[in-house]
Short mmCIF file of C-alpha atoms in Angstrom, two decimals:
data_model
loop_
_atom_site.label_atom_id
_atom_site.label_comp_id
_atom_site.label_asym_id
_atom_site.label_seq_id
_atom_site.Cartn_x
_atom_site.Cartn_y
_atom_site.Cartn_z
CA MET A 1 157.24 26.67 160.86
CA ASP A 2 159.31 29.87 160.38
CA TYR A 3 156.37 31.89 159.21
CA LYS A 4 156.57 35.39 157.84
CA GLU A 5 153.92 37.58 156.65
CA TYR A 6 155.96 38.49 153.47
CA ASN A 7 157.66 36.41 151.04
CA ILE A 8 161.10 37.48 149.99
CA TYR A 9 164.70 35.92 149.69
CA ASP A 10 166.51 35.98 152.88
CA ARG A 11 168.90 38.95 153.48
CA ASP A 12 172.02 37.20 153.05
CA TYR A 13 171.06 36.38 149.36
CA ILE A 14 169.73 39.88 148.55
CA VAL A 15 172.83 41.80 149.73
CA LYS A 16 175.13 39.63 147.55
CA ASN A 17 175.11 42.19 144.70
CA PHE A 18 173.38 45.39 143.33
CA GLY A 19 171.18 43.33 141.18
CA ASN A 20 169.39 41.39 143.89
CA VAL A 21 168.76 44.67 145.81
CA GLY A 22 167.28 46.05 142.76
CA GLY A 23 165.27 43.08 142.09
CA PHE A 24 163.79 43.67 145.83
CA MET A 25 162.89 47.12 144.77
CA THR A 26 161.15 45.96 141.69
CA THR A 27 159.06 43.76 144.05
CA LEU A 28 158.21 46.84 145.93
CA TYR A 29 156.97 48.89 142.80
CA ASN A 30 154.73 45.80 141.86
CA TYR A 31 152.50 46.93 144.67
CA VAL A 32 151.56 50.10 142.85
CA ASP A 33 147.92 49.97 141.80
CA TYR A 34 146.47 50.60 138.48
CA ASP A 35 143.01 49.93 137.18
CA PHE A 36 142.67 48.48 133.56
CA GLY A 37 139.94 46.15 134.54
CA ASN A 38 142.60 44.00 136.27
CA PHE A 39 140.16 43.25 139.27
CA SER A 40 136.39 42.17 139.36
CA SER A 41 136.86 40.28 136.08
CA GLY A 42 137.26 43.34 133.85
CA ALA A 43 135.22 45.88 135.61
CA MET A 44 136.95 49.28 136.53
CA LEU A 45 135.97 51.47 139.50
CA ALA A 46 134.49 53.73 136.99
CA SER A 47 131.64 51.36 136.86
CA ALA A 48 131.03 51.65 140.60
CA SER A 49 130.68 55.38 139.92
CA ASP A 50 128.65 57.54 137.61
CA GLU A 51 131.21 57.30 134.83
CA SER A 52 130.20 53.80 133.40
CA GLU A 53 128.19 50.85 133.54
CA TYR A 54 129.41 47.25 133.12
CA SER A 55 127.90 45.51 130.25
CA LYS A 56 127.45 41.87 131.77
CA MET A 57 125.34 41.56 134.62
CA GLY A 58 126.38 39.61 137.75
CA ASN A 59 129.97 41.33 137.72
CA GLY A 60 131.11 41.75 141.39
CA ILE A 61 131.31 45.51 140.71
CA GLU A 62 127.71 45.67 141.35
CA ASP A 63 128.31 45.06 145.06
CA PHE A 64 129.12 48.54 145.46
CA TYR A 65 125.65 49.72 144.74
CA ASN A 66 123.37 46.63 145.03
CA GLY A 67 123.63 46.12 148.87
CA ALA A 68 126.09 43.04 148.72
CA TRP A 69 129.08 45.07 149.90
CA SER A 70 129.93 44.18 153.63
CA PRO A 71 132.91 43.33 156.02
CA SER A 72 132.83 39.86 154.80
CA ASN A 73 132.77 40.87 151.01
CA ALA A 74 135.17 43.84 151.48
CA LYS A 75 136.26 44.04 147.89
CA GLU A 76 139.70 42.98 148.71
CA ASP A 77 140.37 42.35 145.07
CA LEU A 78 140.61 46.11 144.69
CA PRO A 79 144.10 47.04 143.72
CA SER A 80 144.58 49.48 146.65
CA ALA A 81 142.83 47.45 149.21
CA TRP A 82 144.04 46.49 152.96
CA VAL A 83 145.97 43.29 152.44
CA LYS A 84 147.99 44.32 149.34
CA MET A 85 148.90 47.62 150.55
CA TYR A 86 150.05 46.31 153.96
CA GLN A 87 152.22 43.82 152.04
CA GLY A 88 153.86 46.76 150.20
CA ILE A 89 154.31 48.57 153.51
CA ALA A 90 155.80 45.38 154.98
CA THR A 91 158.33 45.13 152.11
CA ALA A 92 159.14 48.69 152.32
CA ASN A 93 159.80 48.40 156.03
CA GLU A 94 161.94 45.27 155.57
CA PHE A 95 164.07 47.12 153.18
CA LEU A 96 164.41 50.24 155.30
CA ASP A 97 165.17 48.23 158.49
CA LYS A 98 167.44 45.47 157.02
CA PHE A 99 169.17 46.55 153.85
CA GLN A 100 170.82 49.79 154.86
CA GLY A 101 174.56 50.67 155.11
CA GLU A 102 175.78 47.98 152.54
CA THR A 103 179.16 48.93 150.82
CA PHE A 104 179.36 45.88 148.42
CA ASP A 105 183.10 45.94 148.98
CA GLU A 106 183.77 43.02 146.76
CA LEU A 107 182.47 44.97 143.95
CA LYS A 108 184.30 48.26 144.45
CA TYR A 109 186.66 47.83 141.69
CA ASN A 110 183.84 47.33 139.09
CA PRO A 111 183.80 50.34 136.70
CA ASP A 112 180.18 51.11 137.60
CA TYR A 113 180.58 50.85 141.32
CA ARG A 114 179.95 54.46 142.02
CA ALA A 115 176.91 54.70 139.85
CA GLN A 116 175.54 51.56 141.37
CA MET A 117 176.14 52.74 144.93
CA HIS A 118 174.47 55.93 143.91
CA ARG A 119 171.31 54.12 142.79
CA TYR A 120 171.55 51.84 146.00
CA GLU A 121 171.55 54.97 148.24
CA ASN A 122 168.51 56.40 146.48
CA TYR A 123 166.56 53.12 147.08
CA ARG A 124 165.92 54.20 150.76
CA TYR A 125 163.91 57.36 149.42
CA GLU A 126 162.07 55.30 146.86
CA ALA A 127 161.21 52.96 149.57
CA ARG A 128 159.92 55.71 151.78
CA PHE A 129 157.93 57.30 148.84
CA MET A 130 156.43 53.88 148.27
CA ARG A 131 155.34 53.41 151.87
CA ALA A 132 153.87 56.90 152.01
CA TYR A 133 151.99 56.16 148.76
CA PHE A 134 150.59 52.91 149.99
CA TYR A 135 149.43 54.67 153.23
CA PHE A 136 147.60 57.27 151.01
CA ASN A 137 145.68 54.38 149.27
CA LEU A 138 144.71 52.98 152.62
CA VAL A 139 143.52 56.26 154.24
CA LYS A 140 141.60 57.56 151.23
CA THR A 141 139.91 54.01 151.25
CA TYR A 142 139.48 53.20 155.06
CA GLY A 143 140.11 56.58 156.89
CA GLY A 144 142.44 55.98 159.92
CA VAL A 145 144.57 52.72 159.79
CA PRO A 146 147.25 51.07 162.07
CA LEU A 147 150.64 53.01 161.30
CA ILE A 148 153.49 50.60 160.98
CA ASP A 149 156.74 52.30 160.21
CA CYS A 150 159.19 49.47 160.97
CA VAL A 151 159.49 45.60 160.82
CA MET A 152 157.10 44.04 163.58
CA SER A 153 156.18 40.48 164.36
CA PRO A 154 152.73 39.20 163.36
CA ASN A 155 151.56 39.40 166.92
CA GLU A 156 152.74 43.09 167.27
CA VAL A 157 151.00 44.02 164.05
CA ASN A 158 147.73 42.20 165.03
CA SER A 159 147.51 44.14 168.31
CA LEU A 160 147.82 47.73 166.81
CA ALA A 161 144.88 49.97 167.06
CA ARG A 162 144.01 52.54 164.19
CA ALA A 163 145.77 55.75 164.03
CA SER A 164 143.39 58.61 163.18
CA SER A 165 143.24 59.90 159.48
CA ASP A 166 144.78 63.02 160.59
CA SER A 167 147.87 61.18 161.71
CA ILE A 168 148.12 59.21 158.50
CA PHE A 169 147.94 62.17 156.40
CA ALA A 170 150.39 63.98 158.52
CA PHE A 171 152.85 60.95 158.23
CA ILE A 172 152.56 60.88 154.37
CA ILE A 173 153.18 64.70 154.00
CA GLY A 174 156.02 64.33 156.55
CA GLU A 175 157.56 61.56 154.76
CA CYS A 176 157.48 63.70 151.46
CA ASP A 177 159.00 66.39 153.18
CA ALA A 178 161.85 64.49 154.56
CA ILE A 179 162.76 62.78 151.29
CA GLN A 180 161.85 65.59 148.66
CA ASP A 181 165.33 67.18 148.62
CA SER A 182 167.32 63.82 148.81
CA ILE A 183 165.50 61.57 146.20
CA VAL A 184 166.93 61.61 142.53
CA ALA A 185 165.48 64.74 140.96
CA ASP A 186 165.58 63.58 137.31
CA TYR A 187 166.56 60.11 136.21
CA SER A 188 167.16 61.32 132.68
CA ASP A 189 169.97 63.67 134.00
CA LEU A 190 172.20 61.58 136.44
CA GLY A 191 175.41 62.78 134.96
CA GLU A 192 178.29 60.65 136.25
CA TYR A 193 175.96 58.24 137.85
CA ALA A 194 174.11 57.25 134.79
CA LEU A 195 173.87 53.61 134.05
CA ASP A 196 173.31 51.84 130.89
CA THR A 197 169.83 50.73 131.84
CA GLU A 198 166.26 52.21 131.31
CA GLU A 199 165.41 54.48 134.50
CA THR A 200 161.73 55.16 133.38
CA GLY A 201 158.97 54.33 135.80
CA ARG A 202 160.86 55.13 138.98
CA ALA A 203 159.73 57.63 141.60
CA ASP A 204 161.79 60.85 141.61
CA ARG A 205 161.35 64.26 143.18
CA LEU A 206 158.41 65.27 141.25
CA ALA A 207 156.64 62.17 142.22
CA VAL A 208 157.12 62.98 145.75
CA MET A 209 155.91 66.38 145.32
CA ALA A 210 152.83 65.16 143.56
CA LEU A 211 151.97 62.84 146.36
CA LYS A 212 152.31 65.51 148.87
CA ALA A 213 150.07 67.77 146.96
CA ARG A 214 147.27 65.24 146.41
CA ALA A 215 147.50 63.99 149.88
CA ALA A 216 147.07 67.59 151.27
CA LEU A 217 143.99 68.17 148.97
CA TYR A 218 142.33 64.89 150.28
CA TRP A 219 143.20 65.88 153.87
CA ALA A 220 141.37 69.31 153.23
CA SER A 221 138.29 67.87 151.57
CA PRO A 222 135.06 67.49 153.65
CA LEU A 223 135.46 63.70 154.22
CA PHE A 224 138.56 64.04 156.28
CA ASN A 225 138.13 67.67 157.36
CA PRO A 226 134.93 67.89 159.18
CA SER A 227 135.97 71.14 161.13
CA GLY A 228 136.52 72.98 157.77
CA ASP A 229 140.08 73.87 158.67
CA ASN A 230 140.81 76.25 155.74
CA GLY A 231 144.44 76.29 156.33
CA ARG A 232 144.53 72.86 154.92
CA TYR A 233 143.29 74.14 151.44
CA HIS A 234 145.92 76.77 151.64
CA ALA A 235 148.58 74.09 152.19
CA ALA A 236 147.15 71.89 149.29
CA ALA A 237 147.11 74.93 146.96
CA LEU A 238 150.71 75.96 147.86
CA TYR A 239 152.00 72.33 147.56
CA THR A 240 150.25 72.07 144.08
CA LYS A 241 151.66 75.36 142.95
CA GLN A 242 155.22 74.35 144.10
CA LEU A 243 154.88 70.98 142.05
CA LEU A 244 153.59 72.99 138.95
CA ASP A 245 156.46 75.33 139.09
CA ALA A 246 158.98 72.45 139.51
CA CYS A 247 157.33 70.69 136.44
CA GLU A 248 157.69 73.94 134.33
CA GLU A 249 161.47 74.26 135.39
CA ARG A 250 162.13 70.74 134.31
CA GLY A 251 160.24 71.28 130.99
CA LYS A 252 157.21 69.48 131.80
CA GLY A 253 153.51 70.72 131.20
CA LEU A 254 150.49 69.53 129.37
CA THR A 255 151.03 67.55 126.12
CA ALA A 256 149.64 69.15 123.02
CA ASN A 257 147.15 66.40 122.27
CA TYR A 258 144.98 64.97 125.00
CA ARG A 259 144.37 61.53 123.35
CA ASP A 260 148.22 61.18 122.98
CA LEU A 261 148.42 60.39 126.78
CA TRP A 262 147.27 56.84 126.26
CA ASN A 263 149.41 56.02 123.22
CA SER A 264 151.39 52.83 123.70
CA ARG A 265 154.57 54.80 123.29
CA SER A 266 153.69 57.57 125.76
CA TYR A 267 156.38 56.51 128.28
CA ASN A 268 159.23 57.31 125.80
CA THR A 269 157.85 59.97 123.49
CA GLN A 270 159.07 63.12 124.88
CA ALA A 271 156.22 65.23 123.64
CA ILE A 272 153.81 63.02 125.61
CA VAL A 273 156.05 62.06 128.68
CA LYS A 274 156.45 65.75 129.47
CA GLU A 275 153.09 65.56 131.04
CA ILE A 276 153.43 62.12 132.93
CA ILE A 277 154.87 62.65 136.48
CA PHE A 278 154.55 59.04 137.68
CA GLY A 279 152.97 55.99 136.12
CA ARG A 280 152.81 52.25 136.04
CA ARG A 281 153.73 50.53 132.77
CA TYR A 282 152.69 47.02 131.79
CA SER A 283 152.13 44.92 128.48
CA SER A 284 148.82 43.51 127.92
CA SER A 285 150.31 40.46 126.09
CA SER A 286 152.45 39.56 128.99
CA ALA A 287 149.36 39.74 131.25
CA GLY A 288 147.70 37.01 129.38
CA ASP A 289 145.86 38.84 126.56
CA HIS A 290 145.17 42.35 125.52
CA LEU A 291 143.52 43.07 128.90
CA VAL A 292 141.93 46.64 128.29
CA GLU A 293 140.93 45.87 124.71
CA GLY A 294 139.72 42.52 125.47
CA TYR A 295 137.49 43.70 128.32
CA ASN A 296 136.26 46.85 126.53
CA TYR A 297 135.98 46.49 122.80
CA PRO A 298 132.46 46.47 121.52
CA ALA A 299 130.33 43.41 121.70
CA GLY A 300 129.78 42.37 118.05
CA ILE A 301 133.46 42.31 116.91
CA GLU A 302 135.76 39.39 117.43
CA GLY A 303 137.26 39.40 120.77
CA GLY A 304 134.93 42.30 121.93
CA ALA A 305 133.18 41.89 125.41
CA GLY A 306 131.49 45.40 125.84
CA GLY A 307 132.88 46.19 129.30
CA ASN A 308 132.88 49.37 131.02
CA CYS A 309 130.48 51.48 128.91
CA PRO A 310 130.42 55.24 129.51
CA THR A 311 127.13 56.51 130.83
CA GLN A 312 124.92 59.38 129.42
CA THR A 313 125.80 61.01 132.74
CA LEU A 314 129.31 61.44 131.75
CA VAL A 315 128.56 62.31 128.06
CA ASP A 316 126.28 65.17 129.25
CA ALA A 317 129.30 66.49 131.33
CA TYR A 318 131.32 67.31 127.87
CA ASP A 319 130.42 70.94 126.89
CA MET A 320 130.00 72.23 123.32
CA ILE A 321 133.29 73.30 121.67
CA ASN A 322 132.06 76.90 122.41
CA GLY A 323 132.64 76.23 126.11
CA LYS A 324 128.81 76.40 127.07
CA PRO A 325 127.14 73.40 128.71
CA ILE A 326 124.65 71.46 126.56
CA GLY A 327 121.81 72.70 128.88
CA ASP A 328 122.57 76.42 127.97
CA PRO A 329 119.96 77.45 125.53
CA ALA A 330 122.83 79.40 123.69
CA SER A 331 125.16 76.52 123.33
CA GLY A 332 123.95 75.22 119.80
CA TYR A 333 123.30 71.69 121.24
CA ASP A 334 121.19 69.64 118.99
CA PRO A 335 119.37 66.64 120.60
CA ALA A 336 119.00 65.03 117.28
CA ASN A 337 122.54 65.28 116.42
CA PRO A 338 123.99 65.15 120.00
CA TYR A 339 127.82 64.59 119.32
CA ALA A 340 128.32 67.42 116.91
CA ASN A 341 130.39 70.27 117.95
CA ARG A 342 131.23 68.80 121.25
CA ASP A 343 134.41 69.02 123.47
CA PRO A 344 136.94 66.96 121.43
CA ARG A 345 137.72 64.98 124.62
CA LEU A 346 134.23 63.28 124.14
CA ALA A 347 135.51 61.82 120.82
CA ALA A 348 138.78 60.67 122.51
CA THR A 349 137.09 58.96 125.36
CA VAL A 350 133.74 57.56 124.42
CA ALA A 351 132.69 55.43 121.10
CA THR A 352 129.24 56.57 119.99
CA ASN A 353 126.93 55.37 117.40
CA GLY A 354 128.37 55.74 113.90
CA ASP A 355 132.10 55.92 114.96
CA VAL A 356 134.52 53.44 113.38
CA TRP A 357 136.07 51.89 116.44
CA PRO A 358 138.33 50.07 117.10
CA SER A 359 140.37 51.97 114.37
CA TYR A 360 141.30 48.97 112.65
CA GLN A 361 137.67 48.25 111.85
CA SER A 362 136.05 49.15 108.53
CA LYS A 363 132.38 49.37 109.70
CA ALA A 364 130.78 51.91 111.85
CA LEU A 365 129.41 51.07 115.32
CA GLN A 366 125.67 50.34 115.48
CA THR A 367 124.91 50.84 119.11
CA TYR A 368 121.10 51.10 118.56
CA TYR A 369 118.64 48.30 119.73
CA GLY A 370 119.03 45.54 117.08
CA GLY A 371 122.28 47.03 115.62
CA ALA A 372 125.51 44.91 115.07
CA ASN A 373 126.84 46.36 118.33
CA GLY A 374 123.66 47.00 120.32
CA GLU A 375 121.15 45.20 122.53
CA PRO A 376 120.01 42.63 122.79
CA LEU A 377 123.40 41.01 121.87
CA GLU A 378 125.30 39.67 124.74
CA GLY A 379 127.54 42.02 126.42
CA ALA A 380 126.24 44.89 124.32
CA THR A 381 126.26 48.42 125.73
CA PRO A 382 123.50 49.15 128.03
CA THR A 383 124.29 52.81 127.85
CA GLY A 384 124.53 53.42 124.07
CA TYR A 385 128.42 53.97 124.41
CA TYR A 386 131.59 52.08 124.32
CA LEU A 387 135.01 53.01 125.81
CA LYS A 388 137.88 54.39 123.67
CA LYS A 389 140.21 56.10 126.43
CA LEU A 390 143.06 53.74 127.61
CA CYS A 391 142.38 51.33 124.73
CA ASN A 392 144.77 51.02 121.82
CA GLY A 393 142.38 50.98 118.90
CA SER A 394 144.94 49.50 116.36
CA ILE A 395 144.94 46.16 118.39
CA SER A 396 143.01 43.60 116.76
CA LEU A 397 141.71 40.68 118.94
CA ALA A 398 140.94 38.63 115.77
CA SER A 399 142.26 35.03 115.86
CA ASN A 400 144.53 35.81 113.03
CA SER A 401 145.91 38.99 114.38
CA THR A 402 149.60 39.59 114.46
CA MET A 403 149.27 43.01 116.33
CA LYS A 404 151.63 42.67 119.45
CA ASP A 405 152.13 46.29 120.52
CA ALA A 406 150.14 46.44 123.60
CA THR A 407 152.00 48.45 126.05
CA HIS A 408 149.81 50.73 128.50
CA THR A 409 150.76 53.04 131.09
CA TRP A 410 148.59 53.82 134.03
CA LEU A 411 148.98 57.54 134.83
CA THR A 412 149.30 57.74 138.64
CA PHE A 413 150.16 61.40 138.42
CA ARG A 414 150.09 63.73 135.56
CA VAL A 415 150.08 67.59 135.11
CA GLY A 416 146.64 67.94 133.93
CA GLU A 417 145.30 66.65 137.30
CA PHE A 418 147.34 69.09 139.30
CA TRP A 419 145.97 72.24 137.41
CA LEU A 420 142.50 70.97 138.50
CA ASN A 421 143.83 70.19 142.03
CA TYR A 422 145.12 73.65 142.21
CA ALA A 423 141.85 75.36 141.03
CA GLU A 424 139.78 73.33 143.60
CA ALA A 425 142.27 74.25 146.49
CA MET A 426 142.45 77.80 145.47
CA PHE A 427 138.85 78.29 145.21
CA ARG A 428 137.98 76.47 148.45
CA TYR A 429 140.82 78.47 150.25
CA THR A 430 139.82 81.84 149.01
CA GLY A 431 136.09 81.32 148.44
CA SER A 432 136.56 83.21 145.09
CA VAL A 433 136.91 82.03 141.47
CA SER A 434 139.30 85.04 140.58
CA ALA A 435 141.15 85.86 143.78
CA THR A 436 145.04 85.61 144.08
CA THR A 437 147.39 85.91 146.96
CA PRO A 438 151.24 86.73 146.77
CA ASP A 439 152.12 83.14 147.37
CA LEU A 440 149.53 81.82 145.09
CA PRO A 441 149.34 84.20 142.03
CA VAL A 442 147.14 82.09 139.79
CA SER A 443 143.34 82.07 140.29
CA ALA A 444 141.10 79.15 140.41
CA LEU A 445 139.33 80.35 137.24
CA GLU A 446 142.61 80.60 135.23
CA ALA A 447 143.87 77.16 136.65
CA VAL A 448 140.67 75.39 135.67
CA ASN A 449 140.75 76.78 132.02
CA MET A 450 144.29 75.22 131.52
CA THR A 451 143.02 71.85 130.49
CA ARG A 452 140.10 73.26 128.60
CA ARG A 453 142.42 75.37 126.31
CA ARG A 454 144.56 72.29 125.74
CA ALA A 455 141.48 70.59 124.36
CA GLY A 456 140.54 73.68 122.42
CA VAL A 457 137.19 74.25 124.40
CA GLY A 458 135.89 77.73 125.29
CA ASP A 459 136.78 78.91 128.69
CA ILE A 460 134.65 78.73 131.94
CA THR A 461 133.63 82.15 132.77
CA ASP A 462 131.26 81.66 135.64
CA THR A 463 132.25 83.86 138.60
CA ASP A 464 129.37 82.89 140.92
CA PRO A 465 130.87 80.35 143.42
CA GLY A 466 127.95 77.95 143.18
CA ALA A 467 127.87 77.91 139.43
CA PHE A 468 131.65 77.64 139.25
CA TRP A 469 131.68 74.58 141.58
CA GLU A 470 129.37 72.68 139.36
CA ARG A 471 131.36 73.65 136.27
CA TYR A 472 134.53 72.55 137.99
CA LYS A 473 133.30 69.23 138.82
CA ASN A 474 132.12 68.65 135.30
CA GLU A 475 135.70 69.62 133.90
CA ARG A 476 137.34 67.22 136.35
CA MET A 477 134.83 64.40 135.41
CA VAL A 478 135.63 65.14 131.81
CA GLU A 479 139.50 65.48 131.93
CA LEU A 480 140.12 62.60 134.37
CA ALA A 481 137.52 60.22 133.14
CA PHE A 482 138.40 56.58 133.64
CA GLU A 483 141.59 57.52 135.14
CA GLY A 484 140.40 56.37 138.76
CA HIS A 485 139.57 59.80 140.26
CA ARG A 486 135.78 60.12 140.26
CA PHE A 487 134.93 57.22 142.64
CA TRP A 488 137.22 58.91 145.10
CA ASP A 489 136.51 62.43 144.39
CA VAL A 490 132.78 62.25 144.92
CA ARG A 491 133.60 60.59 148.19
CA ARG A 492 135.84 63.07 149.61
CA TRP A 493 133.52 65.83 148.64
CA LYS A 494 130.75 63.99 150.51
CA GLU A 495 128.39 64.46 147.50
CA ALA A 496 127.32 60.83 146.74
CA ASP A 497 123.80 61.66 147.46
CA LYS A 498 123.90 64.06 144.37
CA HIS A 499 125.99 61.67 142.05
CA PHE A 500 125.73 58.12 142.97
CA THR A 501 122.22 57.37 143.50
CA SER A 502 121.47 57.05 139.67
CA ILE A 503 123.01 56.93 136.50
CA THR A 504 121.51 57.88 132.97
CA GLU A 505 121.67 55.66 129.84
CA MET A 506 120.99 56.67 126.38
CA LYS A 507 118.63 54.19 124.49
CA LEU A 508 118.94 54.28 120.59
CA THR A 509 116.35 53.12 118.21
CA THR A 510 116.05 53.60 114.46
CA ALA A 511 113.14 54.09 112.08
CA ALA A 512 112.43 52.43 108.88
CA ASP A 513 114.13 55.43 107.14
CA GLY A 514 117.30 54.94 109.26
CA THR A 515 116.56 58.04 111.62
CA VAL A 516 118.09 57.37 114.97
CA THR A 517 116.10 58.48 118.05
CA TYR A 518 117.61 59.10 121.38
CA ALA A 519 115.93 58.49 124.72
CA ARG A 520 117.47 58.98 128.19
CA ASN A 521 116.78 56.21 130.73
CA LYS A 522 117.42 56.71 134.45
CA VAL A 523 118.80 53.74 136.47
CA ASN A 524 118.69 54.09 140.26
CA ARG A 525 121.51 52.89 142.37
CA GLN A 526 121.81 52.06 146.12
CA TRP A 527 123.73 54.51 148.30
CA ASP A 528 124.30 54.63 152.04
CA ASP A 529 126.61 57.13 153.79
CA LYS A 530 128.50 54.37 155.54
CA MET A 531 129.98 53.71 151.99
CA TYR A 532 132.03 56.86 152.09
CA LEU A 533 134.57 54.67 153.62
CA PHE A 534 135.26 50.99 153.02
CA PRO A 535 134.40 48.30 155.67
CA ILE A 536 137.66 46.84 157.16
CA PRO A 537 137.83 43.19 156.23
CA GLN A 538 136.01 40.92 158.77
CA THR A 539 139.26 38.70 158.55
CA GLU A 540 141.34 41.55 159.90
CA ILE A 541 138.94 42.26 162.73
CA LEU A 542 139.05 38.67 163.69
CA LYS A 543 142.79 38.58 163.73
CA ASN A 544 143.09 42.07 165.77
CA PRO A 545 140.63 42.61 168.56
CA ASN A 546 142.07 46.17 168.86
CA LEU A 547 140.59 47.18 165.33
CA LYS A 548 137.42 49.06 165.32
CA GLN A 549 135.23 48.70 162.39
CA ASN A 550 134.10 51.78 160.36
CA PRO A 551 130.62 53.17 161.41
CA ASN A 552 127.58 51.45 160.44
CA TRP A 553 129.37 48.41 158.69
#
């Protein structure tokens, strides 16, 4: 058998024309991860953190916190896990080693020859970006991993030892530096090289800068920076500021309305796409059914399964509209009317009792015990809440529905994240919430309030470092809820003992007069410090005797 670890057409077929090479690159993009519940039968990584709880018991997401996680159950269905990322890396290496230097001479008289050649020449930079991105997913998951930057035989691959996490981060940042000024800067402004095809969704200069900035922040974080090298935070702040400046120069920035970011037309609506740096688009209907909505619509409506239910832990993170935390006696928070006058991002993210959700419904949600959408109904929310964010509330899952507009975009990089990344790096670098430097003229306090001002919430004003750090973590949890960050953020901060050992649910009951009573319920979860990094799959250890397992697995 002429066995290969990758599955592609042979080289002679691919280089026949531009279209075949372009198809090869499309295959590479298919390895980009997204988390709409497309693994673990609908559960998102949010439900392995303190953001949400999956409503149906027995889902594999529980393995992350019930002791069933192990090298032989290494959660390889995760979109960014070992095998899939190395498949992407192998594909990138194949392209970079075997598909360079083509001239397509038989096509040189085609009217679009120069434009097609420009696209072909750019593919090498896209492939290097993708390879660096796949390595970022690996290093944040496993720490150091084998570094493969060329085509190797299976025997060669299966003899490699793990490179250090420092080496992997240095490789990622080095690759971004090498291609940043060569990759296409803006696909909407190709001039004479423009083609009559849609170019959205491809990695450009801003995507490269975003990967470099995010990787630098992770590298500076305690999980990967045990010596506390403060220079890494300086680099992370600097790279992030350079990205934000480049975004501004290109007319990008925060979109006016937070909830618009998950609009089905976000990818081609200029007022929304201005915030999106890089994302992966897919159609739910083409994936089999309305994936996000089918998994997360409330139990009790046709087609609703309950899904990833926001926790009270998350809901408590949303401040009052005046900017004060709900625990502040001066905030105005009313425990008997807990969702009034809250940060508008709460209503954009979480469906609460009394909401009309999904938006095509006419009846208000009843998430209290015995209600139409509450326990003990199968799949009903155990937390008192359902998920709005990421879902298109106009999609009906009813059997007679004709609603087909089900496009979704997973926001891999967006401007809002990087204002928060900058605030964190700047705070850690300077040790101050208000300090600036000549090369970093924006303070951590000013940066963290950018996303709050977009939401219409009062500024954070805490200048005490300890208080600011707690407020920063809350703001990050709120702004980036269900976008795949919390699971990794708490790990890189090494603060899982504070955040992942329990979640809080809200149990709602009603009296005869219809009065709703709210009672918090604490649910304990298991945590072990070995879980900061994933176990390397046992199958990989058996294939390669030079791989060493992560500690205590």
